[in-house]
mmCIF file of C-alpha atoms in Angstrom:
data_model
loop_
_atom_site.group_PDB
_atom_site.id
_atom_site.type_symbol
_atom_site.label_atom_id
_atom_site.label_comp_id
_atom_site.label_asym_id
_atom_site.label_seq_id
_atom_site.Cartn_x
_atom_site.Cartn_y
_atom_site.Cartn_z
ATOM 1 C CA MET C 1 155.363 48.344 61.412
ATOM 2 C CA VAL C 2 154.171 45.585 63.720
ATOM 3 C CA ALA C 3 151.215 46.244 65.986
ATOM 4 C CA SER C 4 151.585 45.320 69.620
ATOM 5 C CA SER C 5 149.296 42.742 71.177
ATOM 6 C CA SER C 6 147.692 45.477 73.299
ATOM 7 C CA THR C 7 146.846 47.450 70.144
ATOM 8 C CA CYS C 8 145.301 44.367 68.524
ATOM 9 C CA CYS C 9 143.349 43.606 71.690
ATOM 10 C CA GLY C 10 142.184 47.205 71.821
ATOM 11 C CA ILE C 11 140.951 47.070 68.239
ATOM 12 C CA ILE C 12 139.174 43.762 68.816
ATOM 13 C CA PHE C 13 137.603 45.099 72.029
ATOM 14 C CA TYR C 14 136.428 48.202 70.144
ATOM 15 C CA LEU C 15 134.856 46.114 67.365
ATOM 16 C CA ILE C 16 133.075 43.925 69.921
ATOM 17 C CA GLN C 17 131.706 47.044 71.647
ATOM 18 C CA VAL C 18 130.440 48.456 68.350
ATOM 19 C CA CYS C 19 128.710 45.163 67.530
ATOM 20 C CA PHE C 20 127.059 44.982 70.947
ATOM 21 C CA LEU C 21 125.921 48.607 70.762
ATOM 22 C CA GLN C 22 124.335 47.939 67.385
ATOM 23 C CA LEU C 23 122.762 44.730 68.682
ATOM 24 C CA GLY C 24 121.650 46.269 71.992
ATOM 25 C CA ASN C 25 118.305 47.247 70.515
ATOM 26 C CA ALA C 26 118.459 44.491 67.954
ATOM 27 C CA PHE C 27 115.004 42.966 68.328
ATOM 28 C CA ASP C 28 112.926 44.249 65.490
ATOM 29 C CA PRO C 29 109.709 42.361 64.708
ATOM 30 C CA CYS C 30 110.191 43.279 61.042
ATOM 31 C CA TYR C 31 113.035 40.762 60.946
ATOM 32 C CA GLU C 32 112.138 38.319 63.714
ATOM 33 C CA TYR C 33 108.650 36.907 63.251
ATOM 34 C CA SER C 34 106.723 33.711 62.666
ATOM 35 C CA THR C 35 104.688 33.310 59.500
ATOM 36 C CA ILE C 36 101.045 32.498 58.882
ATOM 37 C CA SER C 37 100.850 31.330 55.293
ATOM 38 C CA ASN C 38 98.564 29.342 53.026
ATOM 39 C CA GLU C 39 95.530 29.896 55.251
ATOM 40 C CA GLU C 40 93.317 31.568 52.665
ATOM 41 C CA LYS C 41 90.289 30.520 54.728
ATOM 42 C CA ARG C 42 91.205 33.433 57.025
ATOM 43 C CA SER C 43 89.924 35.804 54.339
ATOM 44 C CA PRO C 44 86.783 37.840 55.127
ATOM 45 C CA SER C 45 85.365 36.653 51.808
ATOM 46 C CA TYR C 46 85.520 33.007 52.935
ATOM 47 C CA ASN C 47 82.165 31.675 54.171
ATOM 48 C CA PHE C 48 82.498 28.950 56.785
ATOM 49 C CA ASP C 49 80.818 25.717 55.687
ATOM 50 C CA LEU C 50 79.163 24.152 58.747
ATOM 51 C CA ASN C 51 78.929 20.771 57.022
ATOM 52 C CA ASN C 52 82.515 20.456 55.774
ATOM 53 C CA ASP C 53 84.874 22.862 57.591
ATOM 54 C CA ILE C 54 86.697 22.600 60.882
ATOM 55 C CA PRO C 55 86.862 26.099 62.425
ATOM 56 C CA ILE C 56 90.232 27.790 62.822
ATOM 57 C CA SER C 57 90.705 28.362 66.561
ATOM 58 C CA ASP C 58 93.287 30.888 67.681
ATOM 59 C CA GLU C 59 92.812 30.046 71.345
ATOM 60 C CA ARG C 60 95.753 27.704 70.662
ATOM 61 C CA LEU C 61 97.829 30.364 68.867
ATOM 62 C CA THR C 62 101.178 31.162 70.491
ATOM 63 C CA GLN C 63 101.588 34.848 71.308
ATOM 64 C CA ASP C 64 104.261 36.092 68.924
ATOM 65 C CA TRP C 65 104.961 38.483 66.061
ATOM 66 C CA TYR C 66 103.526 37.179 62.770
ATOM 67 C CA ARG C 67 103.881 38.122 59.133
ATOM 68 C CA ILE C 68 100.900 37.109 57.013
ATOM 69 C CA GLU C 69 101.687 35.598 53.612
ATOM 70 C CA MET C 70 98.532 34.570 51.790
ATOM 71 C CA ASP C 71 97.197 34.981 48.260
ATOM 72 C CA THR C 72 94.082 36.666 49.689
ATOM 73 C CA GLY C 73 96.163 39.393 51.364
ATOM 74 C CA SER C 74 97.883 40.314 54.596
ATOM 75 C CA LEU C 75 95.695 43.082 56.019
ATOM 76 C CA ILE C 76 93.514 42.549 59.067
ATOM 77 C CA PRO C 77 90.077 43.979 58.229
ATOM 78 C CA ASN C 78 89.026 47.055 60.180
ATOM 79 C CA GLN C 79 85.335 46.380 59.953
ATOM 80 C CA SER C 80 83.194 43.491 61.052
ATOM 81 C CA PRO C 81 83.356 40.672 58.478
ATOM 82 C CA GLY C 82 80.241 38.977 59.908
ATOM 83 C CA ALA C 83 79.852 35.727 61.802
ATOM 84 C CA PHE C 84 80.958 32.489 60.127
ATOM 85 C CA ARG C 85 83.596 34.222 58.005
ATOM 86 C CA CYS C 86 87.377 33.863 57.941
ATOM 87 C CA GLY C 87 87.286 30.102 58.454
ATOM 88 C CA THR C 88 85.762 30.259 61.918
ATOM 89 C CA PHE C 89 82.588 30.991 63.877
ATOM 90 C CA ASN C 90 83.840 34.246 65.455
ATOM 91 C CA PRO C 91 86.302 36.252 63.311
ATOM 92 C CA ILE C 92 88.703 38.659 64.996
ATOM 93 C CA TRP C 93 88.965 42.050 63.284
ATOM 94 C CA LEU C 94 90.727 45.373 63.924
ATOM 95 C CA ASN C 95 88.872 48.275 65.505
ATOM 96 C CA GLY C 96 91.216 50.968 64.190
ATOM 97 C CA ILE C 97 93.371 52.042 61.257
ATOM 98 C CA LEU C 98 96.546 50.210 60.251
ATOM 99 C CA PRO C 99 99.842 52.130 60.367
ATOM 100 C CA SER C 100 100.909 53.258 56.887
ATOM 101 C CA VAL C 101 104.280 54.852 57.624
ATOM 102 C CA PRO C 102 107.350 52.592 57.636
ATOM 103 C CA ASN C 103 108.850 51.739 61.028
ATOM 104 C CA VAL C 104 105.754 52.905 62.908
ATOM 105 C CA GLN C 105 104.407 50.529 65.540
ATOM 106 C CA VAL C 106 100.964 50.947 67.089
ATOM 107 C CA SER C 107 98.832 49.183 69.666
ATOM 108 C CA LEU C 108 95.215 48.862 68.543
ATOM 109 C CA PRO C 109 92.110 47.021 69.739
ATOM 110 C CA VAL C 110 90.754 43.951 68.004
ATOM 111 C CA CYS C 111 87.193 42.691 68.326
ATOM 112 C CA VAL C 112 85.820 39.171 68.409
ATOM 113 C CA GLN C 113 82.821 39.025 66.110
ATOM 114 C CA SER C 114 79.617 38.081 67.885
ATOM 115 C CA PHE C 115 76.641 36.464 66.188
ATOM 116 C CA ASP C 116 74.764 39.783 66.143
ATOM 117 C CA ASN C 117 77.666 41.505 64.304
ATOM 118 C CA GLY C 118 78.829 43.258 67.448
ATOM 119 C CA CYS C 119 82.056 43.087 69.361
ATOM 120 C CA SER C 120 81.805 40.436 72.079
ATOM 121 C CA GLN C 121 85.343 40.777 73.425
ATOM 122 C CA THR C 122 88.299 43.090 72.799
ATOM 123 C CA TRP C 123 92.037 43.363 73.521
ATOM 124 C CA ASN C 124 94.985 45.203 71.974
ATOM 125 C CA ILE C 125 97.549 43.850 69.541
ATOM 126 C CA ASN C 126 100.733 45.522 68.330
ATOM 127 C CA ILE C 127 101.150 46.152 64.611
ATOM 128 C CA LYS C 128 104.242 47.432 62.815
ATOM 129 C CA PHE C 129 104.540 48.607 59.208
ATOM 130 C CA CYS C 130 107.951 47.462 57.964
ATOM 131 C CA CYS C 131 110.295 48.686 55.270
ATOM 132 C CA GLY C 132 109.623 46.467 52.293
ATOM 133 C CA ASN C 133 105.871 47.203 52.385
ATOM 134 C CA TYR C 134 104.604 44.562 54.779
ATOM 135 C CA LEU C 135 103.003 44.474 58.208
ATOM 136 C CA VAL C 136 103.806 42.328 61.220
ATOM 137 C CA TYR C 137 101.284 41.682 63.971
ATOM 138 C CA GLU C 138 101.918 40.708 67.575
ATOM 139 C CA LEU C 139 98.958 38.372 67.914
ATOM 140 C CA ARG C 140 97.669 37.181 71.267
ATOM 141 C CA THR C 141 95.901 33.974 72.068
ATOM 142 C CA SER C 142 92.137 34.366 71.842
ATOM 143 C CA ALA C 143 90.069 33.591 74.929
ATOM 144 C CA VAL C 144 87.025 32.850 72.754
ATOM 145 C CA ASP C 145 86.474 29.307 71.476
ATOM 146 C CA LYS C 146 86.273 28.951 67.686
ATOM 147 C CA SER C 147 87.591 32.438 66.995
ATOM 148 C CA ALA C 148 90.409 33.392 64.640
ATOM 149 C CA TYR C 149 92.194 36.452 63.308
ATOM 150 C CA CYS C 150 90.901 37.441 59.899
ATOM 151 C CA PHE C 151 93.254 38.554 57.073
ATOM 152 C CA GLY C 152 92.627 39.712 53.513
ATOM 153 C CA ASN C 153 93.128 42.957 51.647
ATOM 154 C CA VAL C 154 89.902 44.692 52.624
ATOM 155 C CA SER C 155 91.045 47.214 55.280
ATOM 156 C CA SER C 156 89.829 50.712 54.505
ATOM 157 C CA GLY C 157 92.064 53.738 54.845
ATOM 158 C CA PHE C 158 95.289 51.835 54.196
ATOM 159 C CA ASN C 159 97.438 51.777 51.080
ATOM 160 C CA PHE C 160 100.833 50.189 50.620
ATOM 161 C CA LEU C 161 103.319 52.722 49.307
ATOM 162 C CA GLU C 162 104.711 52.010 45.857
ATOM 163 C CA SER C 163 108.173 52.708 47.185
ATOM 164 C CA ASN C 164 109.122 53.613 50.708
ATOM 165 C CA ASP C 165 112.881 53.082 50.202
ATOM 166 C CA HIS C 166 113.608 56.787 50.644
ATOM 167 C CA ILE C 167 111.860 56.701 54.036
ATOM 168 C CA CYS C 168 113.589 53.511 55.152
ATOM 169 C CA GLN C 169 117.163 54.455 54.340
ATOM 170 C CA MET C 170 119.034 56.208 57.073
#
């Protein structure tokens, strides 16, 4: 049996529609992100050396979704790391709890560390916990000179799941 050209066109049109419907909500920061890697100085355990270091300055950071890939860890700390930590003068830390359920996205405030261990400035960033046990962060440009987002596995109240495959499969 030979299919007519209208049948073939109908099938092709149907397949195109299915693809567009699936791609309609296609942007997922878990799959479309930039990467911050090999910047271990961003760790809260890193003490800035005034004599030898150049401070990391995220006032030049492009607003985008980022996945953090560093030996020191990928979690943004949720407590003040102290001034002159994380490779900069004024570390940026999370004032909240990271999401720990796959596919959950939250908007939480970050703080710019002040010299007296307070929070000199704040704004919200989006964070999503992705299937595959990693986080992505929608980081904004900092308005504070010589300030940088801090990352290292020291966030309290957050544990990566050993396996979240059963949660991620649909």
